mmCIF file of C-alpha atoms and ligand atoms in Angstrom:
data_model
loop_
_atom_site.group_PDB
_atom_site.id
_atom_site.type_symbol
_atom_site.label_atom_id
_atom_site.label_comp_id
_atom_site.label_asym_id
_atom_site.label_seq_id
_atom_site.Cartn_x
_atom_site.Cartn_y
_atom_site.Cartn_z
ATOM 1 C CA MET A 1 -5.890 15.719 -15.066
ATOM 2 C CA SER A 2 -7.877 13.655 -12.579
ATOM 3 C CA ILE A 3 -5.959 14.859 -9.545
ATOM 4 C CA GLU A 4 -3.817 17.959 -9.387
ATOM 5 C CA ILE A 5 -1.890 18.794 -6.226
ATOM 6 C CA LYS A 6 -0.025 22.095 -6.185
ATOM 7 C CA ASN A 7 2.279 23.062 -3.332
ATOM 8 C CA VAL A 8 0.062 21.500 -0.692
ATOM 9 C CA SER A 9 1.143 21.740 2.928
ATOM 10 C CA LYS A 10 -0.758 20.551 5.953
ATOM 11 C CA LEU A 11 0.027 21.431 9.532
ATOM 12 C CA TYR A 12 -1.594 19.911 12.593
ATOM 13 C CA GLY A 13 -0.850 22.592 15.131
ATOM 14 C CA LYS A 14 2.872 23.043 14.782
ATOM 15 C CA GLN A 15 3.444 19.630 13.262
ATOM 16 C CA THR A 16 3.972 19.481 9.508
ATOM 17 C CA ALA A 17 2.231 16.442 8.024
ATOM 18 C CA LEU A 18 2.713 17.506 4.395
ATOM 19 C CA ASN A 19 5.391 19.858 3.209
ATOM 20 C CA ASP A 20 4.895 21.645 -0.128
ATOM 21 C CA VAL A 21 3.749 18.575 -2.040
ATOM 22 C CA SER A 22 2.975 18.697 -5.765
ATOM 23 C CA PHE A 23 1.986 15.983 -8.235
ATOM 24 C CA SER A 24 -0.695 15.238 -10.747
ATOM 25 C CA ILE A 25 -2.439 12.039 -11.742
ATOM 26 C CA ALA A 26 -3.930 11.595 -15.197
ATOM 27 C CA GLY A 27 -7.200 9.838 -15.955
ATOM 28 C CA GLY A 28 -6.864 6.048 -15.885
ATOM 29 C CA GLU A 29 -3.628 5.911 -13.909
ATOM 30 C CA VAL A 30 -3.269 3.450 -11.042
ATOM 31 C CA VAL A 31 -0.883 5.061 -8.612
ATOM 32 C CA GLY A 32 0.618 3.705 -5.421
ATOM 33 C CA PHE A 33 1.183 6.192 -2.628
ATOM 34 C CA LEU A 34 3.918 4.518 -0.676
ATOM 35 C CA GLY A 35 5.415 5.501 2.639
ATOM 36 C CA PRO A 36 6.002 4.421 6.231
ATOM 37 C CA ASN A 37 3.573 5.136 9.051
ATOM 38 C CA GLY A 38 3.236 8.830 9.701
ATOM 39 C CA ALA A 39 4.515 9.815 6.243
ATOM 40 C CA GLY A 40 1.381 11.826 5.466
ATOM 41 C CA LYS A 41 -0.487 9.389 3.198
ATOM 42 C CA SER A 42 -3.839 9.504 4.962
ATOM 43 C CA THR A 43 -3.592 13.269 5.354
ATOM 44 C CA MET A 44 -3.094 13.652 1.585
ATOM 45 C CA MET A 45 -6.040 11.370 0.891
ATOM 46 C CA LYS A 46 -8.322 13.255 3.271
ATOM 47 C CA ILE A 47 -7.403 16.460 1.470
ATOM 48 C CA ILE A 48 -8.100 14.963 -1.966
ATOM 49 C CA THR A 49 -11.488 13.716 -0.801
ATOM 50 C CA SER A 50 -12.163 17.146 0.770
ATOM 51 C CA PHE A 51 -12.572 15.816 4.293
ATOM 52 C CA ILE A 52 -9.946 18.213 5.598
ATOM 53 C CA PRO A 53 -8.609 21.406 3.984
ATOM 54 C CA PRO A 54 -4.960 21.948 3.094
ATOM 55 C CA THR A 55 -3.178 24.576 5.192
ATOM 56 C CA GLU A 56 -1.560 25.885 2.033
ATOM 57 C CA GLY A 57 -1.663 25.133 -1.668
ATOM 58 C CA GLN A 58 -4.338 23.848 -3.980
ATOM 59 C CA ALA A 59 -5.861 20.447 -4.682
ATOM 60 C CA THR A 60 -8.296 19.781 -7.509
ATOM 61 C CA VAL A 61 -10.126 16.645 -8.599
ATOM 62 C CA CYS A 62 -11.444 16.556 -12.161
ATOM 63 C CA GLY A 63 -11.000 20.318 -12.197
ATOM 64 C CA PHE A 64 -12.933 20.976 -8.968
ATOM 65 C CA ASP A 65 -11.143 22.617 -6.075
ATOM 66 C CA VAL A 66 -11.423 20.645 -2.831
ATOM 67 C CA SER A 67 -11.719 23.834 -0.780
ATOM 68 C CA THR A 68 -14.303 25.699 -2.852
ATOM 69 C CA ASP A 69 -16.208 22.834 -4.556
ATOM 70 C CA PRO A 70 -16.323 20.001 -2.015
ATOM 71 C CA ILE A 71 -19.729 18.757 -3.173
ATOM 72 C CA GLU A 72 -18.586 18.373 -6.773
ATOM 73 C CA VAL A 73 -15.363 16.750 -5.595
ATOM 74 C CA ARG A 74 -17.258 14.123 -3.630
ATOM 75 C CA LYS A 75 -19.347 13.276 -6.680
ATOM 76 C CA LYS A 76 -16.161 12.571 -8.594
ATOM 77 C CA VAL A 77 -14.363 10.660 -5.859
ATOM 78 C CA GLY A 78 -14.936 7.329 -4.200
ATOM 79 C CA TYR A 79 -13.144 6.928 -0.884
ATOM 80 C CA LEU A 80 -12.226 3.892 1.150
ATOM 81 C CA PRO A 81 -10.887 5.363 4.385
ATOM 82 C CA GLU A 82 -8.153 3.783 6.442
ATOM 83 C CA HIS A 83 -9.578 1.080 8.762
ATOM 84 C CA ASN A 84 -12.804 1.127 6.689
ATOM 85 C CA PRO A 85 -15.229 2.276 9.391
ATOM 86 C CA LEU A 86 -18.567 0.493 8.883
ATOM 87 C CA TYR A 87 -21.780 0.257 10.883
ATOM 88 C CA LEU A 88 -21.329 -3.288 12.086
ATOM 89 C CA ASP A 89 -24.936 -3.728 13.151
ATOM 90 C CA MET A 90 -26.241 -2.973 9.651
ATOM 91 C CA TYR A 91 -26.887 -5.577 6.976
ATOM 92 C CA VAL A 92 -24.843 -5.424 3.779
ATOM 93 C CA LYS A 93 -27.765 -4.305 1.619
ATOM 94 C CA GLU A 94 -29.161 -2.008 4.263
ATOM 95 C CA PHE A 95 -25.798 -0.255 4.454
ATOM 96 C CA LEU A 96 -25.475 0.044 0.677
ATOM 97 C CA HIS A 97 -29.043 1.440 0.517
ATOM 98 C CA PHE A 98 -28.010 3.990 3.103
ATOM 99 C CA VAL A 99 -24.957 5.005 1.053
ATOM 100 C CA ALA A 100 -27.011 5.085 -2.169
ATOM 101 C CA GLY A 101 -29.427 7.412 -0.380
ATOM 102 C CA VAL A 102 -26.628 9.771 0.613
ATOM 103 C CA HIS A 103 -25.627 9.976 -3.059
ATOM 104 C CA LYS A 104 -29.276 10.252 -4.172
ATOM 105 C CA ILE A 105 -28.808 7.410 -6.621
ATOM 106 C CA PRO A 106 -31.854 6.738 -8.785
ATOM 107 C CA ASN A 107 -33.041 3.135 -8.823
ATOM 108 C CA PRO A 108 -30.822 2.120 -5.884
ATOM 109 C CA ALA A 109 -31.899 -1.540 -5.715
ATOM 110 C CA GLN A 110 -30.577 -2.233 -9.199
ATOM 111 C CA LYS A 111 -27.357 -0.322 -8.550
ATOM 112 C CA ILE A 112 -26.785 -2.269 -5.333
ATOM 113 C CA GLU A 113 -27.221 -5.599 -7.150
ATOM 114 C CA GLU A 114 -24.682 -4.419 -9.688
ATOM 115 C CA MET A 115 -22.165 -3.436 -6.988
ATOM 116 C CA ILE A 116 -22.635 -6.713 -5.096
ATOM 117 C CA GLU A 117 -21.861 -8.553 -8.308
ATOM 118 C CA LYS A 118 -18.894 -6.336 -9.133
ATOM 119 C CA VAL A 119 -17.089 -6.715 -5.805
ATOM 120 C CA GLY A 120 -17.978 -10.389 -5.370
ATOM 121 C CA LEU A 121 -20.246 -10.078 -2.335
ATOM 122 C CA GLY A 122 -22.804 -12.551 -3.693
ATOM 123 C CA ARG A 123 -22.719 -15.222 -1.018
ATOM 124 C CA GLU A 124 -22.375 -12.771 1.852
ATOM 125 C CA GLN A 125 -24.972 -10.227 0.775
ATOM 126 C CA HIS A 126 -27.583 -11.164 3.387
ATOM 127 C CA LYS A 127 -25.250 -10.906 6.373
ATOM 128 C CA LEU A 128 -24.664 -8.313 9.037
ATOM 129 C CA LEU A 129 -21.514 -6.291 8.405
ATOM 130 C CA GLY A 130 -20.286 -7.354 11.825
ATOM 131 C CA ALA A 131 -20.498 -11.004 10.735
ATOM 132 C CA LEU A 132 -18.228 -10.528 7.717
ATOM 133 C CA SER A 133 -14.541 -11.357 7.563
ATOM 134 C CA LYS A 134 -12.119 -8.476 7.070
ATOM 135 C CA GLY A 135 -11.781 -9.358 3.384
ATOM 136 C CA TYR A 136 -15.529 -9.142 2.803
ATOM 137 C CA ARG A 137 -15.742 -5.919 4.784
ATOM 138 C CA GLN A 138 -13.203 -4.481 2.370
ATOM 139 C CA ARG A 139 -15.430 -5.567 -0.503
ATOM 140 C CA VAL A 140 -18.313 -3.700 1.116
ATOM 141 C CA GLY A 141 -15.981 -0.718 1.514
ATOM 142 C CA LEU A 142 -15.131 -0.860 -2.188
ATOM 143 C CA ALA A 143 -18.824 -1.190 -3.152
ATOM 144 C CA GLN A 144 -19.597 1.811 -0.951
ATOM 145 C CA ALA A 145 -16.778 3.786 -2.592
ATOM 146 C CA MET A 146 -17.919 3.000 -6.142
ATOM 147 C CA ILE A 147 -21.691 3.074 -5.843
ATOM 148 C CA HIS A 148 -22.025 6.583 -7.320
ATOM 149 C CA ASP A 149 -19.756 5.634 -10.203
ATOM 150 C CA PRO A 150 -16.937 8.087 -9.421
ATOM 151 C CA GLU A 151 -14.116 8.687 -11.881
ATOM 152 C CA VAL A 152 -11.483 8.604 -9.163
ATOM 153 C CA LEU A 153 -10.989 6.086 -6.355
ATOM 154 C CA ILE A 154 -8.948 6.886 -3.268
ATOM 155 C CA LEU A 155 -8.127 3.746 -1.287
ATOM 156 C CA ASP A 156 -6.321 4.215 2.012
ATOM 157 C CA GLU A 157 -4.372 1.033 2.889
ATOM 158 C CA PRO A 158 -7.044 -1.176 1.328
ATOM 159 C CA THR A 159 -5.280 -4.442 2.128
ATOM 160 C CA SER A 160 -4.012 -3.823 5.633
ATOM 161 C CA GLY A 161 -5.074 -6.485 8.096
ATOM 162 C CA LEU A 162 -6.067 -9.041 5.460
ATOM 163 C CA ASP A 163 -4.919 -12.645 5.547
ATOM 164 C CA PRO A 164 -2.808 -13.847 2.588
ATOM 165 C CA ASN A 165 -5.745 -15.260 0.587
ATOM 166 C CA GLN A 166 -7.901 -12.200 1.089
ATOM 167 C CA LEU A 167 -4.933 -10.044 0.194
ATOM 168 C CA VAL A 168 -4.551 -11.733 -3.175
ATOM 169 C CA GLU A 169 -8.291 -11.478 -3.858
ATOM 170 C CA ILE A 170 -8.589 -7.807 -2.948
ATOM 171 C CA ARG A 171 -5.479 -6.924 -4.965
ATOM 172 C CA GLU A 172 -6.978 -8.732 -7.937
ATOM 173 C CA LEU A 173 -10.241 -6.841 -7.478
ATOM 174 C CA ILE A 174 -8.435 -3.499 -7.326
ATOM 175 C CA ARG A 175 -6.480 -4.397 -10.458
ATOM 176 C CA THR A 176 -9.772 -5.066 -12.264
ATOM 177 C CA ILE A 177 -11.301 -1.827 -10.996
ATOM 178 C CA GLY A 178 -8.146 0.005 -12.083
ATOM 179 C CA LYS A 179 -8.916 -0.801 -15.715
ATOM 180 C CA GLU A 180 -11.950 1.480 -15.542
ATOM 181 C CA LYS A 181 -10.996 4.170 -13.055
ATOM 182 C CA THR A 182 -8.253 6.429 -11.862
ATOM 183 C CA VAL A 183 -7.005 4.830 -8.656
ATOM 184 C CA MET A 184 -4.734 6.155 -5.953
ATOM 185 C CA LEU A 185 -4.002 3.686 -3.200
ATOM 186 C CA SER A 186 -1.784 4.041 -0.189
ATOM 187 C CA THR A 187 0.315 1.308 1.307
ATOM 188 C CA HIS A 188 3.517 0.802 3.212
ATOM 189 C CA ILE A 189 4.278 -2.400 1.317
ATOM 190 C CA MET A 190 6.578 -2.191 -1.672
ATOM 191 C CA GLN A 191 5.354 -5.513 -3.120
ATOM 192 C CA GLU A 192 1.807 -4.245 -3.091
ATOM 193 C CA VAL A 193 2.686 -1.399 -5.395
ATOM 194 C CA GLU A 194 4.525 -3.784 -7.683
ATOM 195 C CA ALA A 195 1.458 -6.023 -7.820
ATOM 196 C CA ILE A 196 -1.098 -3.334 -8.606
ATOM 197 C CA CYS A 197 0.332 0.012 -9.668
ATOM 198 C CA SER A 198 1.988 1.282 -12.815
ATOM 199 C CA ARG A 199 3.303 4.324 -11.034
ATOM 200 C CA VAL A 200 4.525 4.990 -7.532
ATOM 201 C CA ILE A 201 4.830 8.162 -5.504
ATOM 202 C CA ILE A 202 6.973 7.701 -2.426
ATOM 203 C CA VAL A 203 6.360 9.986 0.497
ATOM 204 C CA ASN A 204 8.469 10.290 3.612
ATOM 205 C CA GLN A 205 7.962 12.725 6.480
ATOM 206 C CA GLY A 206 5.574 14.833 4.433
ATOM 207 C CA ASN A 207 7.862 15.109 1.411
ATOM 208 C CA ILE A 208 7.787 13.330 -1.927
ATOM 209 C CA VAL A 209 11.083 11.517 -2.333
ATOM 210 C CA ALA A 210 10.362 9.723 -5.613
ATOM 211 C CA ASP A 211 7.712 9.690 -8.319
ATOM 212 C CA GLY A 212 7.783 7.575 -11.456
ATOM 213 C CA PRO A 213 6.903 4.310 -13.183
ATOM 214 C CA THR A 214 7.041 1.410 -10.728
ATOM 215 C CA SER A 215 9.752 -0.377 -12.697
ATOM 216 C CA GLU A 216 11.982 2.685 -12.714
ATOM 217 C CA ILE A 217 11.564 3.384 -9.024
ATOM 218 C CA ARG A 218 12.360 -0.207 -8.190
ATOM 219 C CA ASN A 219 15.622 0.042 -10.099
ATOM 220 C CA LEU A 220 16.393 3.378 -8.560
ATOM 221 C CA ALA A 221 15.828 1.935 -5.132
ATOM 222 C CA SER A 222 17.543 -1.359 -5.539
ATOM 223 C CA THR A 223 21.133 -1.567 -4.631
ATOM 224 C CA ASN A 224 23.126 -4.703 -5.186
ATOM 225 C CA GLN A 225 22.803 -5.230 -1.494
ATOM 226 C CA GLN A 226 21.143 -8.443 -0.403
ATOM 227 C CA LEU A 227 20.469 -9.770 3.061
ATOM 228 C CA VAL A 228 20.367 -13.436 3.941
ATOM 229 C CA GLU A 229 19.798 -15.227 7.172
ATOM 230 C CA VAL A 230 21.673 -18.476 7.564
ATOM 231 C CA GLU A 231 21.773 -21.110 10.275
ATOM 232 C CA PHE A 232 24.685 -23.554 10.463
ATOM 233 C CA ASP A 233 24.888 -26.846 12.315
ATOM 234 C CA GLY A 234 27.664 -25.563 14.553
ATOM 235 C CA PRO A 235 29.635 -22.459 15.516
ATOM 236 C CA VAL A 236 31.391 -20.442 12.833
ATOM 237 C CA GLU A 237 33.535 -17.337 13.103
ATOM 238 C CA ALA A 238 32.644 -13.976 11.622
ATOM 239 C CA ALA A 239 36.047 -13.855 9.951
ATOM 240 C CA GLU A 240 35.318 -17.096 8.080
ATOM 241 C CA LEU A 241 32.041 -15.692 6.775
ATOM 242 C CA LEU A 242 33.582 -12.380 5.800
ATOM 243 C CA ALA A 243 36.058 -14.295 3.669
ATOM 244 C CA ILE A 244 33.229 -15.596 1.450
ATOM 245 C CA GLU A 245 33.111 -13.767 -1.864
ATOM 246 C CA GLY A 246 30.715 -10.802 -1.792
ATOM 247 C CA ILE A 247 29.941 -10.928 1.941
ATOM 248 C CA GLU A 248 30.454 -7.479 3.395
ATOM 249 C CA ASP A 249 28.987 -7.853 6.806
ATOM 250 C CA ALA A 250 28.236 -10.723 9.191
ATOM 251 C CA LYS A 251 26.105 -10.273 12.262
ATOM 252 C CA HIS A 252 25.553 -13.031 14.803
ATOM 253 C CA ILE A 253 21.847 -13.095 15.663
ATOM 254 C CA GLY A 254 21.572 -16.158 17.866
ATOM 255 C CA ASN A 255 22.751 -19.771 18.266
ATOM 256 C CA ASN A 256 24.500 -20.577 15.017
ATOM 257 C CA THR A 257 22.439 -18.114 13.031
ATOM 258 C CA TRP A 258 23.899 -15.175 11.145
ATOM 259 C CA ARG A 259 22.600 -12.286 9.117
ATOM 260 C CA LEU A 260 24.888 -11.702 6.170
ATOM 261 C CA ARG A 261 24.964 -8.701 3.901
ATOM 262 C CA SER A 262 26.198 -9.232 0.392
ATOM 263 C CA VAL A 263 26.958 -6.630 -2.247
ATOM 264 C CA SER A 264 27.552 -9.076 -5.048
ATOM 265 C CA GLU A 265 25.405 -9.487 -8.165
ATOM 266 C CA ILE A 266 25.421 -13.213 -7.488
ATOM 267 C CA ASP A 267 22.771 -14.673 -5.211
ATOM 268 C CA PRO A 268 24.655 -14.958 -1.904
ATOM 269 C CA ARG A 269 22.773 -18.163 -1.103
ATOM 270 C CA LYS A 270 24.844 -19.890 -3.767
ATOM 271 C CA THR A 271 28.201 -18.750 -2.481
ATOM 272 C CA ILE A 272 27.238 -19.488 1.115
ATOM 273 C CA SER A 273 26.038 -23.008 0.283
ATOM 274 C CA ALA A 274 29.178 -23.688 -1.732
ATOM 275 C CA TRP A 275 31.332 -22.441 1.142
ATOM 276 C CA ALA A 276 29.486 -24.678 3.635
ATOM 277 C CA VAL A 277 30.027 -27.756 1.472
ATOM 278 C CA GLU A 278 33.702 -26.915 1.171
ATOM 279 C CA GLN A 279 34.016 -26.520 4.945
ATOM 280 C CA ASP A 280 32.059 -29.698 5.602
ATOM 281 C CA ARG A 281 29.330 -27.784 7.348
ATOM 282 C CA LEU A 282 25.580 -28.136 7.129
ATOM 283 C CA VAL A 283 23.288 -25.233 6.356
ATOM 284 C CA LEU A 284 20.089 -25.783 8.349
ATOM 285 C CA THR A 285 18.180 -22.755 7.104
ATOM 286 C CA LEU A 286 18.988 -20.187 4.471
ATOM 287 C CA LYS A 287 16.631 -17.452 3.457
ATOM 288 C CA ARG A 288 16.906 -14.224 1.594
ATOM 289 C CA GLU A 289 15.095 -11.225 3.010
ATOM 290 C CA GLU A 290 12.832 -9.239 0.743
ATOM 291 C CA GLN A 291 14.164 -5.814 0.138
ATOM 292 C CA ARG A 292 12.715 -3.769 2.916
ATOM 293 C CA LEU A 293 11.076 -0.426 2.460
ATOM 294 C CA GLU A 294 13.511 1.076 4.937
ATOM 295 C CA ASP A 295 16.374 0.115 2.648
ATOM 296 C CA VAL A 296 14.568 1.748 -0.253
ATOM 297 C CA PHE A 297 14.087 4.923 1.730
ATOM 298 C CA HIS A 298 17.646 4.890 2.795
ATOM 299 C CA THR A 299 18.723 4.719 -0.812
ATOM 300 C CA LEU A 300 16.255 7.339 -1.976
ATOM 301 C CA THR A 301 16.787 9.892 0.734
ATOM 302 C CA LYS A 302 20.504 9.783 1.285
HETATM 303 P P1 ADP B 1 0.225 7.979 7.230
HETATM 304 O O1 ADP B 1 -1.174 7.805 6.732
HETATM 305 O O2 ADP B 1 1.237 8.024 6.136
HETATM 306 O O3 ADP B 1 0.575 6.998 8.278
HETATM 307 P P2 ADP B 1 -0.819 10.419 8.430
HETATM 308 O O4 ADP B 1 -1.251 11.286 7.309
HETATM 309 O O5 ADP B 1 -1.880 9.689 9.159
HETATM 310 O O6 ADP B 1 0.319 9.423 7.916
HETATM 311 O O7 ADP B 1 -0.029 11.294 9.491
HETATM 312 C C1 ADP B 1 1.005 12.203 9.125
HETATM 313 C C2 ADP B 1 1.489 12.921 10.369
HETATM 314 O O8 ADP B 1 0.486 13.775 10.849
HETATM 315 C C3 ADP B 1 1.829 11.984 11.511
HETATM 316 O O9 ADP B 1 2.941 12.485 12.174
HETATM 317 C C4 ADP B 1 0.599 12.030 12.378
HETATM 318 O O10 ADP B 1 0.921 11.806 13.735
HETATM 319 C C5 ADP B 1 0.105 13.444 12.172
HETATM 320 N N1 ADP B 1 -1.362 13.535 12.278
HETATM 321 C C6 ADP B 1 -2.256 12.885 11.511
HETATM 322 N N2 ADP B 1 -3.525 13.224 11.842
HETATM 323 C C7 ADP B 1 -3.421 14.102 12.856
HETATM 324 C C8 ADP B 1 -4.377 14.824 13.646
HETATM 325 N N3 ADP B 1 -5.686 14.721 13.425
HETATM 326 N N4 ADP B 1 -3.888 15.643 14.600
HETATM 327 C C9 ADP B 1 -2.559 15.776 14.813
HETATM 328 N N5 ADP B 1 -1.607 15.140 14.123
HETATM 329 C C10 ADP B 1 -2.034 14.299 13.153
HETATM 330 MG MG1 MG B 2 -2.509 6.349 7.117
#
């Protein structure tokens, strides 16, 4: 096993951040660690990378215990911390030389070239870190995490704060990296896990509430429930909307705009459009909301 977590708890003072958590991750897996803010994701990742000790339980990486063998653990693990703290007044190469020095990497110049190539930093390699966009800073963070060729990569919210293009690029990069390494990445975005990970562990308030293949968890979490937001060209009554097939709930959210909850298998946008035509009404906007993580949690924890 690459990562083995046995009955790990972590308390900050009296506050429980992790509560008797156990799981293991095999070599080569790409696992999403999914949960809302404050769930305990970063705490778990700091324990795995041996930055903080567990209060109780045992965590091992490639067979090395994080409490008794932290030096070996750090050789095996690459870590991209949350918010990716970087020395902004250092140059890209200068920073990577610094990191290579910490890991005592032989022939650092060659290794740095290799990393720059791997994470796609080519055009930006002569810049100050402070001059890089968030997306390129994340690339530097990934280069930094992989420079000592670790077996396991721990990426704490690697795409948070990226614009949509950068997001796609960094996800693609992580997918490529995931072909060679064991990866555990945290996120609070369901779609992110679906895009990158074959397995998902869902954590909520320090407890694991689900663990399994991404496809299975998605099915487990999905109800037939769908939410749509619709704007009509004039006033309508809640009772009229509730009479549409499948619509269970209608909430007025402003002007002639409603949020409708449907429990039908059929896409509610179809039935709503058909109803509007029948009633000689215009639909000005109609959009379906992505299933929100909160809904998933609700389903999984109730
Ligand atoms: P996540 O990364 O999922 O957002 P964290 O692991 O950062 O969650 O936090 C889990 C819980 O532990 C939160 O309630 C948070 O406030 C608390 N916590 C995290 N770090 C500390 C700390 N250094 N001191 C006290 N409480 C902390
Ligand atoms: Mg966090």
